[in-house]
Amino acid sequence: EPVEPAEPMEPAEPARGAPRAEALLRELEALVRDVVSASSWWERHGVDCAILALSLLALPAGFLCLRSENVLVFATGITILGVCHYTLTVKGSHLATHGALTESKRWSKIWLLFFVEVCTAFTAECAKHGHVKMHHGYTNVVGLGDSSTWRLPCLNRYIYMFLAPLLLPIMTPLVAVERLRQVELRTALRTLGLISLGLYSHYWLLLNVSGFKSPSSALVCMFLIRSLLAHPYLHVNIFQHIGLPMFSRDHKPRRIHMMSLGVLNLARLPLLDWAFGHSIVSCHVEHHLFPGLSDNMCLKVKPVVSQFLHEKQLPYNEDTYLARFRLFLHRYEEFMVQAPPITELVGLQ
């Protein structure tokens, strides 16, 4: 299977370091291609498909646990459904957006609509454009792929870090509906239908399988399930790019420098690795260099990528979740409110 590079970016101005940067990237791509070629289908796609399948199969148990009057069993049901929800909406949507679940273009489109629109309640076209075209194509380029959509300067650090994540389950479908103005009418109607199907199915199952007696109680339970891992989801999205070097549109570095400088890996966290995927948590550098690889393949090529970058004396950013959390609380104004400074990289553009 060929290693898929990032989406093509605007050509940068030529500089003395450009030929060497391109040669380094080709060398790394060859090393990763050898690992991918020697891997089985199970390693390339099967492991992650199995995790998603297990999440779907676990849903009935979660809904049935909610029928119990025992607090511990009820909490177990919330936990099962919450973890499954984030596995399908974050891991599933992310892999589907990059076409990393299957080599079939037709099935890639089907999984994209299922995970992004039915499960996540967002717009597939906007997700693909915003994440793949902009964020990956212009990683940490100010005004394009700089993760600025996650900044809310009107909020103070404590409200943002502790309370704002709870708005994600509510804001996601609202933002999706607002973005429908950017797509064709046929696409907008399809998206509205699929989002409604996903939300109503969840609501219907709580009423008819879990046995909730009132609409309000079912809606509160939906909120609890969909906000279970909202805090780490928001935190991970800001920890891995914001606070790292930022680039201007006209003088951005070549791709290998852009990704090694502007992306950070978090230390392994089993729950988040399962629910969000390695490519979002512990293998984010590898994912940005090779976005077409599945989570399991990102984990497999991680030693190759880290060793290569270290040998070539290129940055390989790593940190722990707790350390980044403390850093953002301490430097919140600088990272999340003020305009990020442009990093000047002489000779690397």
Short mmCIF file of N, CA, C and O in Angstrom, two decimals, residues 278-345:
data_model
loop_
_atom_site.label_atom_id
_atom_site.label_comp_id
_atom_site.label_asym_id
_atom_site.label_seq_id
_atom_site.Cartn_x
_atom_site.Cartn_y
_atom_site.Cartn_z
N HIS A 278 -4.38 6.26 18.18
CA HIS A 278 -2.97 6.61 18.32
C HIS A 278 -2.60 7.84 17.50
O HIS A 278 -1.78 8.66 17.91
N SER A 279 -3.19 7.99 16.31
CA SER A 279 -2.80 9.09 15.44
C SER A 279 -3.20 10.45 16.00
O SER A 279 -2.64 11.47 15.61
N ILE A 280 -4.15 10.47 16.92
CA ILE A 280 -4.56 11.73 17.55
C ILE A 280 -3.79 11.96 18.85
O ILE A 280 -3.55 13.10 19.23
N VAL A 281 -3.37 10.89 19.52
CA VAL A 281 -2.77 11.04 20.84
C VAL A 281 -1.25 10.83 20.79
O VAL A 281 -0.48 11.79 20.79
N SER A 282 -0.81 9.60 20.74
CA SER A 282 0.61 9.29 20.94
C SER A 282 1.43 9.21 19.66
O SER A 282 2.65 9.09 19.72
N CYS A 283 0.77 9.28 18.50
CA CYS A 283 1.49 9.20 17.21
C CYS A 283 1.07 10.35 16.30
O CYS A 283 0.91 10.17 15.09
N HIS A 284 0.89 11.53 16.87
CA HIS A 284 0.39 12.65 16.09
C HIS A 284 1.43 13.15 15.08
O HIS A 284 1.07 13.59 13.98
N VAL A 285 2.69 13.10 15.44
CA VAL A 285 3.75 13.48 14.50
C VAL A 285 3.73 12.55 13.30
O VAL A 285 3.77 13.00 12.14
N GLU A 286 3.67 11.25 13.57
CA GLU A 286 3.64 10.26 12.49
C GLU A 286 2.39 10.47 11.62
O GLU A 286 2.46 10.35 10.39
N HIS A 287 1.28 10.77 12.25
CA HIS A 287 0.03 10.98 11.50
C HIS A 287 0.14 12.18 10.58
O HIS A 287 -0.32 12.14 9.43
N HIS A 288 0.74 13.27 11.04
CA HIS A 288 0.85 14.45 10.19
C HIS A 288 1.84 14.23 9.05
O HIS A 288 1.67 14.81 7.97
N LEU A 289 2.83 13.41 9.27
CA LEU A 289 3.75 13.11 8.17
C LEU A 289 3.14 12.13 7.18
O LEU A 289 3.37 12.23 5.97
N PHE A 290 2.32 11.18 7.68
CA PHE A 290 1.72 10.14 6.83
C PHE A 290 0.24 9.99 7.18
O PHE A 290 -0.16 9.02 7.83
N PRO A 291 -0.59 10.95 6.79
CA PRO A 291 -2.00 10.98 7.23
C PRO A 291 -2.86 9.85 6.69
O PRO A 291 -3.94 9.61 7.22
N GLY A 292 -2.39 9.15 5.67
CA GLY A 292 -3.18 8.05 5.12
C GLY A 292 -3.04 6.75 5.88
O GLY A 292 -3.74 5.79 5.59
N LEU A 293 -2.15 6.71 6.88
CA LEU A 293 -1.95 5.49 7.66
C LEU A 293 -2.99 5.38 8.76
O LEU A 293 -3.42 6.37 9.34
N SER A 294 -3.39 4.16 9.08
CA SER A 294 -4.33 3.91 10.17
C SER A 294 -3.63 4.14 11.51
O SER A 294 -2.40 4.29 11.58
N ASP A 295 -4.42 4.15 12.59
CA ASP A 295 -3.85 4.33 13.92
C ASP A 295 -2.81 3.26 14.23
O ASP A 295 -1.73 3.55 14.76
N ASN A 296 -3.14 2.01 13.95
CA ASN A 296 -2.22 0.92 14.26
C ASN A 296 -0.92 1.02 13.47
O ASN A 296 0.16 0.75 13.99
N MET A 297 -1.03 1.46 12.21
CA MET A 297 0.18 1.62 11.40
C MET A 297 1.02 2.81 11.86
O MET A 297 2.25 2.76 11.82
N CYS A 298 0.37 3.87 12.33
CA CYS A 298 1.12 4.99 12.90
C CYS A 298 1.93 4.52 14.10
O CYS A 298 3.09 4.92 14.28
N LEU A 299 1.32 3.66 14.92
CA LEU A 299 2.03 3.12 16.07
C LEU A 299 3.19 2.23 15.63
O LEU A 299 4.28 2.26 16.23
N LYS A 300 3.00 1.49 14.55
CA LYS A 300 4.05 0.58 14.08
C LYS A 300 5.23 1.34 13.47
O LYS A 300 6.38 0.91 13.63
N VAL A 301 4.97 2.45 12.77
CA VAL A 301 6.07 3.20 12.15
C VAL A 301 6.69 4.22 13.10
O VAL A 301 7.69 4.85 12.76
N LYS A 302 6.10 4.38 14.27
CA LYS A 302 6.60 5.38 15.23
C LYS A 302 8.09 5.22 15.54
O LYS A 302 8.83 6.22 15.52
N PRO A 303 8.60 4.00 15.83
CA PRO A 303 10.05 3.89 16.09
C PRO A 303 10.90 4.32 14.91
O PRO A 303 11.96 4.92 15.10
N VAL A 304 10.44 4.02 13.70
CA VAL A 304 11.20 4.41 12.50
C VAL A 304 11.24 5.92 12.36
O VAL A 304 12.30 6.51 12.10
N VAL A 305 10.10 6.56 12.53
CA VAL A 305 10.02 8.02 12.37
C VAL A 305 10.81 8.73 13.46
O VAL A 305 11.60 9.65 13.17
N SER A 306 10.64 8.32 14.71
CA SER A 306 11.34 8.99 15.81
C SER A 306 12.85 8.82 15.68
O SER A 306 13.60 9.79 15.87
N GLN A 307 13.30 7.62 15.33
CA GLN A 307 14.73 7.40 15.17
C GLN A 307 15.29 8.23 14.02
O GLN A 307 16.36 8.84 14.15
N PHE A 308 14.56 8.30 12.92
CA PHE A 308 15.02 9.08 11.77
C PHE A 308 15.14 10.56 12.11
O PHE A 308 16.16 11.20 11.81
N LEU A 309 14.12 11.12 12.75
CA LEU A 309 14.16 12.54 13.07
C LEU A 309 15.26 12.85 14.08
O LEU A 309 15.95 13.89 13.97
N HIS A 310 15.46 11.96 15.04
CA HIS A 310 16.54 12.18 16.00
C HIS A 310 17.90 12.10 15.32
O HIS A 310 18.79 12.91 15.59
N GLU A 311 18.09 11.12 14.44
CA GLU A 311 19.37 10.96 13.74
C GLU A 311 19.68 12.16 12.85
O GLU A 311 20.84 12.56 12.71
N LYS A 312 18.65 12.74 12.26
CA LYS A 312 18.84 13.90 11.37
C LYS A 312 18.80 15.21 12.14
O LYS A 312 18.81 16.30 11.54
N GLN A 313 18.74 15.12 13.48
CA GLN A 313 18.73 16.29 14.36
C GLN A 313 17.56 17.21 14.06
O GLN A 313 17.69 18.44 14.07
N LEU A 314 16.41 16.60 13.80
CA LEU A 314 15.18 17.34 13.62
C LEU A 314 14.33 17.21 14.88
O LEU A 314 14.44 16.22 15.60
N PRO A 315 13.48 18.19 15.15
CA PRO A 315 12.65 18.11 16.37
C PRO A 315 11.70 16.92 16.34
O PRO A 315 11.19 16.55 15.28
N TYR A 316 11.49 16.33 17.50
CA TYR A 316 10.48 15.30 17.67
C TYR A 316 9.83 15.59 19.01
O TYR A 316 10.28 15.14 20.06
N ASN A 317 8.76 16.38 18.98
CA ASN A 317 8.14 16.91 20.19
C ASN A 317 7.30 15.85 20.91
O ASN A 317 6.42 15.24 20.30
N GLU A 318 7.55 15.68 22.19
CA GLU A 318 6.79 14.76 23.03
C GLU A 318 6.59 15.38 24.41
O GLU A 318 7.44 16.12 24.90
N ASP A 319 5.44 15.09 25.01
CA ASP A 319 5.17 15.59 26.35
C ASP A 319 4.04 14.74 26.95
O ASP A 319 3.40 13.96 26.24
N THR A 320 3.79 14.93 28.23
CA THR A 320 2.70 14.22 28.88
C THR A 320 1.45 15.09 28.91
O THR A 320 1.53 16.32 28.82
N TYR A 321 0.30 14.44 29.07
CA TYR A 321 -0.97 15.17 29.14
C TYR A 321 -0.95 16.14 30.32
O TYR A 321 -1.34 17.31 30.19
N LEU A 322 -0.52 15.66 31.47
CA LEU A 322 -0.52 16.50 32.68
C LEU A 322 0.42 17.70 32.54
O LEU A 322 0.07 18.82 32.95
N ALA A 323 1.58 17.48 31.93
CA ALA A 323 2.53 18.59 31.75
C ALA A 323 1.95 19.65 30.83
O ALA A 323 2.09 20.86 31.09
N ARG A 324 1.30 19.24 29.74
CA ARG A 324 0.68 20.22 28.83
C ARG A 324 -0.48 20.93 29.51
O ARG A 324 -0.70 22.13 29.30
N PHE A 325 -1.24 20.20 30.33
CA PHE A 325 -2.36 20.82 31.04
C PHE A 325 -1.86 21.93 31.96
O PHE A 325 -2.41 23.04 31.98
N ARG A 326 -0.82 21.65 32.72
CA ARG A 326 -0.24 22.67 33.60
C ARG A 326 0.31 23.84 32.81
O ARG A 326 0.16 25.01 33.20
N LEU A 327 0.96 23.55 31.68
CA LEU A 327 1.53 24.60 30.84
C LEU A 327 0.44 25.53 30.32
O LEU A 327 0.61 26.76 30.34
N PHE A 328 -0.68 24.96 29.86
CA PHE A 328 -1.74 25.79 29.31
C PHE A 328 -2.44 26.61 30.39
O PHE A 328 -2.86 27.74 30.14
N LEU A 329 -2.59 26.06 31.59
CA LEU A 329 -3.15 26.85 32.67
C LEU A 329 -2.24 28.02 33.02
O LEU A 329 -2.71 29.14 33.28
N HIS A 330 -0.94 27.78 33.00
CA HIS A 330 0.04 28.81 33.36
C HIS A 330 0.18 29.87 32.27
O HIS A 330 0.32 31.07 32.58
N ARG A 331 0.12 29.47 30.99
CA ARG A 331 0.37 30.41 29.88
C ARG A 331 -0.86 30.56 28.98
O ARG A 331 -0.73 30.76 27.78
N TYR A 332 -2.04 30.47 29.58
CA TYR A 332 -3.29 30.51 28.82
C TYR A 332 -3.42 31.79 28.01
O TYR A 332 -3.79 31.76 26.83
N GLU A 333 -3.13 32.93 28.61
CA GLU A 333 -3.26 34.21 27.91
C GLU A 333 -2.38 34.25 26.67
O GLU A 333 -2.80 34.68 25.60
N GLU A 334 -1.16 33.77 26.83
CA GLU A 334 -0.20 33.78 25.72
C GLU A 334 -0.64 32.85 24.60
O GLU A 334 -0.57 33.20 23.41
N PHE A 335 -1.09 31.64 24.94
CA PHE A 335 -1.41 30.64 23.93
C PHE A 335 -2.80 30.82 23.31
O PHE A 335 -2.97 30.62 22.11
N MET A 336 -3.78 31.17 24.13
CA MET A 336 -5.17 31.09 23.69
C MET A 336 -5.86 32.43 23.50
O MET A 336 -6.98 32.49 22.98
N VAL A 337 -5.23 33.52 23.90
CA VAL A 337 -5.84 34.83 23.78
C VAL A 337 -5.05 35.74 22.84
O VAL A 337 -5.60 36.33 21.90
N GLN A 338 -3.76 35.86 23.07
CA GLN A 338 -2.93 36.75 22.26
C GLN A 338 -2.66 36.14 20.89
O GLN A 338 -2.74 34.93 20.69
N ALA A 339 -2.34 36.98 19.92
CA ALA A 339 -1.99 36.51 18.59
C ALA A 339 -0.67 35.75 18.66
O ALA A 339 0.29 36.22 19.28
N PRO A 340 -0.59 34.57 18.05
CA PRO A 340 0.66 33.79 18.14
C PRO A 340 1.78 34.45 17.35
O PRO A 340 1.56 34.96 16.24
N PRO A 341 2.99 34.47 17.90
CA PRO A 341 4.11 35.05 17.16
C PRO A 341 4.55 34.14 16.02
O PRO A 341 4.45 32.92 16.10
N ILE A 342 5.03 34.75 14.94
CA ILE A 342 5.54 33.99 13.80
C ILE A 342 6.97 33.55 14.09
O ILE A 342 7.80 34.32 14.55
N THR A 343 7.24 32.28 13.83
CA THR A 343 8.59 31.74 14.02
C THR A 343 9.38 31.95 12.73
O THR A 343 8.96 31.54 11.65
N GLU A 344 10.51 32.62 12.84
CA GLU A 344 11.36 32.83 11.68
C GLU A 344 12.38 31.71 11.59
O GLU A 344 13.16 31.45 12.51
N LEU A 345 12.37 31.00 10.45
CA LEU A 345 13.26 29.85 10.25
C LEU A 345 14.13 30.15 9.03
O LEU A 345 13.81 29.76 7.91
#
